[in-house]
Each structure stands twice: as structure tokens, then as C-alpha cells.
Tab-separated table of C-alpha atoms in Angstrom:
chain	number	residue	atom	x	y	z
A	167	MET	CA	0.000	0.000	0.000
A	168	THR	CA	1.366	3.413	-0.913
A	169	HIS	CA	0.945	7.000	0.269
A	170	THR	CA	0.023	5.870	3.787
A	171	ARG	CA	2.810	7.281	5.949
A	172	HIS	CA	2.523	10.681	7.612
A	173	ARG	CA	-1.168	11.083	6.859
A	174	PRO	CA	-3.082	13.175	9.412
A	175	ALA	CA	-5.201	11.097	11.764
A	176	ARG	CA	-8.942	11.725	11.698
A	177	ASN	CA	-11.980	10.149	13.344
A	178	TRP	CA	-14.758	12.290	11.879
A	179	GLY	CA	-16.297	12.899	8.476
A	180	ALA	CA	-15.014	10.646	5.725
A	181	ARG	CA	-11.897	8.723	6.799
A	182	LEU	CA	-9.912	5.620	6.021
A	183	HIS	CA	-7.318	3.355	7.514
A	184	GLU	CA	-5.330	0.275	6.583
A	185	THR	CA	-5.649	-2.972	8.483
A	186	LEU	CA	-5.260	-6.734	8.307
A	187	TRP	CA	-8.440	-8.725	7.780
A	188	TRP	CA	-7.882	-12.376	8.709
A	189	GLY	CA	-4.195	-11.838	7.962
A	190	MET	CA	-4.753	-10.198	4.546
A	191	ARG	CA	-4.177	-6.556	3.609
A	192	ALA	CA	-7.332	-4.464	3.693
A	193	VAL	CA	-8.398	-0.826	3.589
A	194	VAL	CA	-11.420	0.566	5.431
A	195	LEU	CA	-13.424	3.527	4.087
A	196	GLU	CA	-15.821	5.076	6.569
A	197	ASN	CA	-18.184	7.978	7.156
A	198	GLU	CA	-21.081	8.756	9.501
A	199	LEU	CA	-23.325	6.141	7.844
A	200	LEU	CA	-21.181	3.440	6.239
A	201	ARG	CA	-18.116	1.351	6.929
A	202	VAL	CA	-16.709	-0.422	3.870
A	203	THR	CA	-13.824	-2.898	4.060
A	204	VAL	CA	-12.020	-3.736	0.818
A	205	LEU	CA	-9.754	-6.788	0.817
A	206	ALA	CA	-6.720	-5.681	-1.181
A	207	GLY	CA	-4.867	-8.888	-0.341
A	208	LYS	CA	-7.432	-10.984	-2.237
A	209	GLY	CA	-9.444	-9.927	-5.233
A	210	GLY	CA	-10.197	-6.370	-4.158
A	211	ASP	CA	-13.280	-7.956	-2.562
A	212	VAL	CA	-15.789	-5.905	-0.581
A	213	VAL	CA	-16.042	-7.916	2.637
A	214	GLU	CA	-17.979	-5.368	4.694
A	215	LEU	CA	-20.715	-2.904	3.735
A	216	LEU	CA	-22.053	-1.935	7.141
A	217	TYR	CA	-24.934	0.498	7.600
A	218	LYS	CA	-24.194	2.008	11.000
A	219	ARG	CA	-27.654	3.313	11.912
A	220	ARG	CA	-28.993	-0.249	12.055
A	221	ASP	CA	-25.730	-2.113	12.612
A	222	LEU	CA	-26.641	-4.001	9.430
A	223	ASP	CA	-24.017	-5.487	7.111
A	224	PHE	CA	-25.256	-6.184	3.578
A	225	VAL	CA	-22.293	-8.463	2.828
A	226	TRP	CA	-22.749	-12.220	3.257
A	227	LEU	CA	-19.730	-14.031	4.695
A	228	ALA	CA	-19.368	-17.776	4.221
A	229	PRO	CA	-19.571	-19.785	7.470
A	230	GLY	CA	-16.129	-21.315	6.873
A	231	GLY	CA	-14.461	-17.954	7.409
A	232	ALA	CA	-11.923	-16.039	5.352
A	233	ARG	CA	-9.285	-17.989	3.457
A	234	ASP	CA	-6.011	-16.540	2.292
A	235	PRO	CA	-5.169	-17.778	-1.242
A	236	ARG	CA	-1.614	-18.401	-0.013
A	237	ASP	CA	-2.960	-21.148	2.260
A	238	VAL	CA	-3.113	-23.961	-0.266
A	239	ALA	CA	-2.118	-26.978	1.857
A	240	GLY	CA	-4.657	-29.805	1.947
A	241	GLY	CA	-6.492	-28.901	-1.245
A	242	ALA	CA	-6.753	-31.091	-4.315
A	243	ALA	CA	-5.858	-29.752	-7.753
A	244	ASP	CA	-9.270	-28.780	-9.123
A	245	ASP	CA	-10.278	-25.774	-11.229
A	246	VAL	CA	-13.640	-25.439	-9.451
A	247	ALA	CA	-12.108	-25.748	-5.985
A	248	ALA	CA	-9.577	-23.073	-6.932
A	249	PHE	CA	-12.392	-20.566	-6.387
A	250	HIS	CA	-14.401	-22.300	-3.661
A	251	ASP	CA	-11.403	-23.092	-1.448
A	252	HIS	CA	-10.852	-19.369	-0.937
A	253	TYR	CA	-14.382	-18.018	-1.258
A	254	GLN	CA	-15.314	-16.054	1.849
A	255	GLY	CA	-18.461	-14.477	0.414
A	256	GLY	CA	-18.546	-10.752	-0.203
A	257	TRP	CA	-18.429	-8.928	-3.513
A	258	GLN	CA	-15.847	-10.074	-6.103
A	259	GLU	CA	-14.644	-8.913	-9.496
A	260	VAL	CA	-15.024	-11.731	-12.061
A	261	LEU	CA	-12.678	-11.573	-15.065
A	262	PRO	CA	-12.042	-12.919	-17.703
A	263	ASN	CA	-14.033	-16.120	-17.089
A	264	GLY	CA	-17.543	-16.321	-15.671
A	265	GLY	CA	-18.625	-19.616	-14.179
A	266	ALA	CA	-17.316	-23.045	-15.096
A	267	PRO	CA	-13.652	-23.757	-15.885
A	268	GLY	CA	-12.602	-24.008	-19.493
A	269	THR	CA	-10.028	-23.142	-22.098
A	270	HIS	CA	-10.203	-20.196	-24.463
A	271	ARG	CA	-7.547	-19.388	-27.062
A	272	GLY	CA	-5.147	-21.735	-25.301
A	273	ALA	CA	-5.568	-20.222	-21.820
A	274	ALA	CA	-6.907	-22.583	-19.152
A	275	LEU	CA	-9.189	-20.643	-16.822
A	276	ALA	CA	-10.550	-21.787	-13.461
A	277	GLN	CA	-14.006	-21.165	-11.983
A	278	HIS	CA	-14.602	-17.386	-12.040
A	279	GLY	CA	-10.864	-16.996	-12.860
A	280	GLU	CA	-8.648	-15.158	-12.492
A	281	VAL	CA	-8.486	-11.758	-10.766
A	282	ALA	CA	-10.726	-12.715	-7.807
A	283	GLY	CA	-7.878	-14.732	-6.301
A	284	LEU	CA	-5.059	-12.236	-6.856
A	285	PRO	CA	-3.642	-9.566	-4.529
A	286	TRP	CA	-4.229	-6.009	-5.750
A	287	ASP	CA	-2.042	-2.915	-5.353
A	288	VAL	CA	-3.589	0.007	-3.463
A	289	ARG	CA	-3.047	3.749	-3.649
A	290	ILE	CA	-4.883	6.381	-1.629
A	291	VAL	CA	-6.176	9.046	-4.017
A	292	ALA	CA	-8.378	11.140	-1.691
A	293	ASP	CA	-8.122	11.581	2.055
A	294	GLU	CA	-10.158	14.571	3.195
A	295	PRO	CA	-13.076	14.956	5.620
A	296	ALA	CA	-15.364	15.509	2.619
A	297	GLU	CA	-14.197	12.462	0.618
A	298	VAL	CA	-11.980	9.387	0.776
A	299	ALA	CA	-11.006	7.179	-2.149
A	300	VAL	CA	-8.611	4.319	-2.838
A	301	ARG	CA	-7.489	3.013	-6.224
A	302	LEU	CA	-6.792	-0.712	-6.621
A	303	THR	CA	-4.956	-2.193	-9.593
A	304	VAL	CA	-4.138	-5.718	-10.756
A	305	ARG	CA	-2.854	-7.549	-13.821
A	306	ALA	CA	-4.274	-10.910	-14.819
A	307	ARG	CA	-1.769	-13.707	-15.372
A	308	ARG	CA	-3.186	-15.730	-18.257
A	309	PHE	CA	-4.762	-12.857	-20.179
A	310	PRO	CA	-3.011	-9.540	-20.976
A	311	LEU	CA	-5.470	-7.499	-18.912
A	312	ARG	CA	-5.068	-4.700	-16.395
A	313	VAL	CA	-7.895	-3.601	-14.101
A	314	ALA	CA	-8.011	-0.418	-12.039
A	315	LYS	CA	-10.924	0.375	-9.753
A	316	THR	CA	-11.512	3.259	-7.387
A	317	PHE	CA	-13.728	2.984	-4.311
A	318	ARG	CA	-15.094	6.356	-3.184
A	319	LEU	CA	-17.090	7.446	-0.124
A	320	LEU	CA	-18.392	10.980	0.487
A	321	CYS	CA	-19.069	12.564	3.861
A	322	GLY	CA	-22.634	11.916	5.060
A	323	SER	CA	-23.574	9.721	2.082
A	324	PRO	CA	-25.000	6.178	2.349
A	325	GLU	CA	-23.610	5.317	-1.117
A	326	LEU	CA	-20.426	3.496	-2.138
A	327	LEU	CA	-19.157	4.609	-5.557
A	328	VAL	CA	-16.963	2.420	-7.782
A	329	GLU	CA	-15.193	3.554	-10.967
A	330	GLU	CA	-13.206	1.129	-13.137
A	331	GLU	CA	-11.017	0.889	-16.198
A	332	LEU	CA	-10.285	-2.405	-17.962
A	333	THR	CA	-7.334	-2.338	-20.381
A	334	ASN	CA	-6.210	-4.793	-23.047
A	335	GLU	CA	-2.414	-4.543	-22.890
A	336	SER	CA	-1.895	-6.608	-26.052
A	337	GLY	CA	-2.010	-5.906	-29.759
A	338	VAL	CA	-4.738	-8.480	-30.407
A	339	ALA	CA	-8.488	-8.279	-29.788
A	340	LEU	CA	-9.691	-10.156	-26.693
A	341	GLU	CA	-13.036	-11.636	-25.685
A	342	VAL	CA	-13.752	-11.527	-21.938
A	343	MET	CA	-16.513	-12.155	-19.459
A	344	TRP	CA	-16.613	-9.319	-16.922
A	345	GLY	CA	-18.876	-9.258	-13.904
A	346	HIS	CA	-19.437	-8.335	-10.286
A	347	HIS	CA	-20.264	-11.289	-8.023
A	348	ILE	CA	-22.544	-9.498	-5.522
A	349	VAL	CA	-24.157	-11.913	-3.058
A	350	PHE	CA	-26.749	-11.208	-0.340
A	351	GLY	CA	-27.240	-13.393	2.723
A	352	ALA	CA	-27.282	-13.244	6.514
A	353	PRO	CA	-27.643	-11.036	8.472
A	354	PHE	CA	-29.687	-9.095	5.914
A	355	LEU	CA	-31.429	-11.577	3.605
A	356	ARG	CA	-34.605	-13.401	4.687
A	357	PRO	CA	-37.503	-15.163	2.933
A	358	GLY	CA	-39.994	-12.659	1.565
A	359	HIS	CA	-37.494	-9.944	0.717
A	360	ARG	CA	-38.316	-8.125	-2.503
A	361	ILE	CA	-36.191	-7.727	-5.628
A	362	THR	CA	-37.126	-4.748	-7.796
A	363	LEU	CA	-35.951	-4.297	-11.387
A	364	PRO	CA	-36.805	-1.735	-14.081
A	365	GLY	CA	-39.666	-2.737	-16.363
A	366	GLY	CA	-39.022	-4.686	-19.530
A	367	ALA	CA	-36.542	-7.241	-18.213
A	368	GLU	CA	-36.637	-10.766	-19.649
A	369	VAL	CA	-35.703	-13.991	-17.855
A	370	ILE	CA	-33.615	-16.699	-19.526
A	371	PRO	CA	-33.335	-19.824	-17.329
A	372	HIS	CA	-30.110	-21.807	-17.250
A	373	ASP	CA	-30.401	-24.831	-19.547
A	374	THR	CA	-30.183	-27.394	-16.731
A	375	PRO	CA	-30.796	-27.455	-12.957
A	376	VAL	CA	-27.855	-26.102	-10.943
A	377	GLY	CA	-28.511	-28.020	-7.731
A	378	PRO	CA	-30.274	-31.024	-6.234
A	379	GLY	CA	-34.030	-31.322	-6.102
A	380	GLY	CA	-34.741	-30.064	-9.600
A	381	ARG	CA	-35.538	-26.454	-10.416
A	382	ARG	CA	-38.260	-23.885	-9.787
A	383	VAL	CA	-38.298	-22.054	-13.136
A	384	ARG	CA	-39.282	-23.880	-16.316
A	385	ALA	CA	-36.497	-24.183	-18.891
A	386	GLY	CA	-36.794	-22.334	-22.149
A	387	GLY	CA	-37.951	-18.760	-22.323
A	388	PRO	CA	-37.327	-15.973	-22.481
A	389	HIS	CA	-39.997	-15.175	-19.908
A	390	ARG	CA	-41.198	-11.744	-18.800
A	391	TRP	CA	-39.965	-10.606	-15.357
A	392	PRO	CA	-41.040	-11.198	-12.608
A	393	VAL	CA	-43.772	-13.884	-12.854
A	394	VAL	CA	-42.485	-16.830	-14.883
A	395	PRO	CA	-43.667	-20.406	-15.590
A	396	ALA	CA	-42.814	-22.902	-12.861
A	397	ASP	CA	-41.098	-26.162	-13.722
A	398	GLY	CA	-43.914	-28.309	-12.325
A	399	GLY	CA	-46.767	-26.130	-13.531
A	400	GLY	CA	-48.126	-22.862	-12.254
A	401	GLU	CA	-46.009	-19.764	-11.796
A	402	VAL	CA	-43.045	-18.448	-9.805
A	403	ASP	CA	-42.652	-14.825	-8.727
A	404	LEU	CA	-38.918	-14.178	-8.943
A	405	SER	CA	-39.271	-10.798	-7.259
A	406	VAL	CA	-39.908	-12.548	-3.914
A	407	VAL	CA	-36.973	-14.275	-2.187
A	408	PRO	CA	-37.941	-17.945	-1.585
A	409	GLY	CA	-38.031	-19.831	1.691
A	410	TYR	CA	-35.333	-22.059	3.104
A	411	GLU	CA	-34.432	-25.315	1.316
A	412	GLU	CA	-36.202	-24.406	-1.909
A	413	PRO	CA	-34.341	-25.729	-4.994
A	414	SER	CA	-31.314	-23.820	-6.215
A	415	GLU	CA	-31.812	-21.665	-9.290
A	416	MET	CA	-29.829	-19.786	-11.931
A	417	VAL	CA	-31.440	-17.387	-14.385
A	418	TYR	CA	-30.165	-14.542	-16.555
A	419	LEU	CA	-31.971	-11.215	-16.814
A	420	THR	CA	-31.584	-9.402	-20.120
A	421	GLY	CA	-33.169	-6.459	-21.913
A	422	LEU	CA	-32.667	-4.163	-18.932
A	423	PRO	CA	-33.417	-0.563	-19.920
A	424	THR	CA	-31.091	0.623	-17.152
A	425	GLY	CA	-28.647	-1.091	-14.822
A	426	ARG	CA	-30.516	-0.927	-11.564
A	427	TYR	CA	-31.986	-3.175	-8.889
A	428	GLU	CA	-33.083	-3.001	-5.269
A	429	VAL	CA	-33.223	-5.708	-2.607
A	430	THR	CA	-35.436	-4.646	0.282
A	431	ASP	CA	-36.885	-6.010	3.501
A	432	PRO	CA	-40.557	-4.959	3.451
A	433	ALA	CA	-40.909	-5.511	7.201
A	434	ARG	CA	-37.905	-3.436	8.278
A	435	ARG	CA	-38.189	-1.048	5.290
A	436	VAL	CA	-34.475	-1.220	4.613
A	437	GLY	CA	-32.447	-2.484	1.675
A	438	LEU	CA	-29.686	-1.888	-0.833
A	439	GLY	CA	-29.916	-0.394	-4.297
A	440	VAL	CA	-27.252	-1.278	-6.873
A	441	ARG	CA	-26.734	0.726	-10.073
A	442	TRP	CA	-24.245	0.204	-12.894
A	443	ASP	CA	-23.484	0.998	-16.528
A	444	ALA	CA	-25.623	-1.506	-18.424
A	445	SER	CA	-24.006	-0.522	-21.712
A	446	VAL	CA	-20.879	-2.348	-20.469
A	447	LEU	CA	-22.496	-5.078	-18.335
A	448	PRO	CA	-25.855	-5.626	-20.085
A	449	HIS	CA	-26.964	-8.760	-18.200
A	450	LEU	CA	-27.866	-9.556	-14.602
A	451	TRP	CA	-27.225	-13.064	-13.302
A	452	MET	CA	-29.544	-14.217	-10.526
A	453	TRP	CA	-28.160	-17.114	-8.501
A	454	GLN	CA	-30.167	-18.589	-5.629
A	455	GLU	CA	-28.674	-21.140	-3.229
A	456	LEU	CA	-31.252	-21.636	-0.498
A	457	GLY	CA	-29.896	-24.430	1.676
A	458	ALA	CA	-31.026	-27.350	-0.486
A	459	SER	CA	-27.469	-28.310	-1.533
A	460	ARG	CA	-26.453	-30.743	1.210
A	461	ASP	CA	-23.120	-31.771	-0.314
A	462	TYR	CA	-19.969	-29.947	-1.483
A	463	PRO	CA	-19.469	-27.031	-1.593
A	464	TRP	CA	-22.396	-25.697	0.470
A	465	TRP	CA	-23.282	-28.520	2.912
A	466	GLY	CA	-26.683	-26.901	3.532
A	467	GLN	CA	-25.041	-23.820	5.068
A	468	ALA	CA	-25.713	-21.253	2.344
A	469	TYR	CA	-28.915	-19.226	2.102
A	470	VAL	CA	-27.907	-16.607	-0.462
A	471	VAL	CA	-29.073	-14.716	-3.520
A	472	GLY	CA	-26.531	-13.400	-6.000
A	473	LEU	CA	-27.506	-10.473	-8.229
A	474	GLU	CA	-24.520	-10.068	-10.503
A	475	PRO	CA	-24.126	-7.517	-13.330
A	476	PHE	CA	-22.286	-9.258	-16.178
A	477	ALA	CA	-20.982	-9.082	-19.704
A	478	GLY	CA	-21.401	-12.618	-21.054
A	479	LEU	CA	-23.639	-15.581	-20.351
A	480	PRO	CA	-24.363	-18.333	-19.402
A	481	THR	CA	-22.299	-19.477	-16.423
A	482	ASP	CA	-20.549	-22.096	-18.568
A	483	GLY	CA	-17.321	-20.188	-19.137
A	484	LEU	CA	-15.713	-17.781	-21.566
A	485	ALA	CA	-15.487	-20.138	-24.543
A	486	GLY	CA	-19.277	-20.464	-24.687
A	487	ALA	CA	-19.868	-16.728	-24.241
A	488	ALA	CA	-17.408	-16.004	-27.062
A	489	ARG	CA	-19.263	-18.458	-29.329
A	490	ASN	CA	-22.721	-17.035	-28.601
A	491	GLY	CA	-21.591	-13.424	-28.989
A	492	THR	CA	-22.338	-12.210	-25.443
A	493	ALA	CA	-18.700	-11.812	-24.346
A	494	LEU	CA	-17.259	-8.304	-24.189
A	495	THR	CA	-14.693	-7.585	-26.922
A	496	LEU	CA	-11.678	-5.411	-26.180
A	497	GLU	CA	-9.898	-4.055	-29.217
A	498	PRO	CA	-6.074	-4.129	-29.390
A	499	HIS	CA	-4.795	-1.834	-26.602
A	500	GLY	CA	-8.422	-0.916	-25.985
A	501	GLU	CA	-9.952	0.279	-22.719
A	502	ARG	CA	-13.464	0.140	-21.274
A	503	ALA	CA	-14.664	2.249	-18.367
A	504	LEU	CA	-17.338	1.107	-15.919
A	505	TRP	CA	-19.121	2.605	-12.946
A	506	LEU	CA	-21.204	0.993	-10.199
A	507	SER	CA	-22.731	2.138	-6.929
A	508	ALA	CA	-24.378	0.604	-3.873
A	509	ASN	CA	-26.796	2.824	-1.950
A	510	VAL	CA	-28.540	2.048	1.346
A	511	ILE	CA	-32.331	2.417	1.306
A	512	ASP	CA	-33.930	3.240	4.672
A	513	ASP	CA	-37.557	4.353	4.504
A	514	GLU	CA	-37.677	5.061	8.250
A	515	GLU	CA	-34.929	7.663	7.797
A	516	THR	CA	-36.269	9.243	4.624
A	517	GLY	CA	-39.965	8.921	5.487
């Protein structure tokens, strides 16, 4: 981490500090409403997004705890386990491969490989009572890609701002899958929570079930969001978070007029709104693991919903997305910019 010595100490307004999180380098951005911990030592993951007024963290952390990628003893060589062995929950960058392992243009890529498992460099770019910001950078190892992302927090604001640049450092065009693996779970997520999307979205179910016990949404489509045909007849309302031990599900939301969704608790009148540039990440993956998977890797311990902005689908890897034309293309030495934000919704405060 750079530019950290001889900074003035401050415990008001917007502020930041460096720390170790389960032995890995991290930086904490904080103001009167939010505390955000970014894991620079692994993936640039957001591992805390705490709303102070309710002591409510919107980040789900896996029950197995945090796992440093340097701790590799005891694991078998497996391109799916390469991600799961070190998955602590949170919010990850996914690049250049979304989902299953595979090979593209001679590069073997693991599950959600490869930047989510790498350490990122950090530079403080703003450190004032009105605003704090840190810039993280990383280079992929099997693709000639460089990613830079800036996390920004303003004084008094309940919104985390993220600005990114993805650069092709080669003289050849590249196809990539690029996404943000945002997952909701305890302590926030409960059955009956509501998922709100802009009108006009279409639902494309994954071709096959993704967990035991079948599926809830009928294959085929596209279907109109949010009420879709159920696999066994009838209908399923995807805007309502299901109960515990319902079958796992994976669907892809396309045709979004804007990149925007909200996940809210109607009882507590609190939630999180996520916005992003849908011209860069035009799809939204919805992954639901509700405790029905009793074997590896979840062992019945995961009750989560992932709502993941993405370029590329389905979750079968980059080679398939390149074939079906949904992968993002970077021209030789080309660059793409992206912005995202996460904003706390609290009707008791605003109403």
C-alpha cells in the first residue's frame, strides 16, 4: 500500500485506515453512515458494507471464514475448488471467465478466474473529511489485462461509488466475461425480501438445474420478469426471495433498460440499491442457493441470492460466451470504463 505514511489522523467525516483482515491486507473507508472494508490482499473484494444506523451489514460471509489464497495446503488440484477453497463471500470482481472452468484461445481458466484470487495494489487518491477514495490495480496472469478500480465514499452519504477501467495490454483483440459477483445473505437476507428491477426485463433460465431437487423455473424462455412459468406447472414470482431449502436456481436477466436493482426487507423497510453501466455489463445473473445443496461445496449452510451484473452468459465459461456473442470484446490496446454504486435504502430515515 502506498501513500500511507505521515497522513493526518482523523476520526470524523469521511476517513480511512489500513488494516489486516484475517491476515490479509485491507483498507477501510468510513463515514457517519457506512463502513466499507475492501480486501486488497485478495481480489479487491468488498467484505464489509455496514450500515451504522442499524448495525446491518449487507455483505454475506461464508460460514467457513476467510481464506487466504496463499494457504493452499490440503487442497486437491481442481479448477472449481480453486475458487471455492478461498471463497469467503462478499463482492468479487469476475474476469475474464464467468462460471465453469474451461479453455479459451489456449488459456486454461478456473471457476470465475482469475483476478478474484489475486492480490491487488492500493493507492490512496483522496483523504479529506469531505471524501476518501482508494485506487486498486491488478494484472491478470493468463490474459493480458489490467484492471483499475476506485472505491469512493463521500461525507454523510449512504452510497459506495466504484469507478473502473479495464485495459487490453496486447495488440490483439480479446473476448472476456466481466462481472461483479454481488451476493446477499445473513444477516440481511430473509424469505420474503423483494427484488425490484426496471420494467421490460426478460428472464432466460439456465439450460439445466444447478442443484439437487430439480428447479423452480421452467427451462426455455425468455420469460417476462417477474412472474415466470414454474417447472412443475403454475407460476413463480422471482421478485420474492424464496423460503429455506427451496431448490437452487440460476437465471439470466436481459433487456434491462437501465442497470438498476433493489433488494429490500418490506418488514424493516431497509435495503440496498445497486446501479451500474448496463451498456458495459448488459446482463444480470440471478443465482439462488437456499440451503437445499447438502453436499460440497455448500453442505446446507448457504442461504444466499446473488444479483450479478455481467458481460457474457451463461455461467458455462468464456469459450461459450465467445461463441454465442455475449462476451465483451476489447480491441487491441483498448480500454473500457465502468461505474457501479451501492446505496442504502432506509424508509424510516427518509420517510
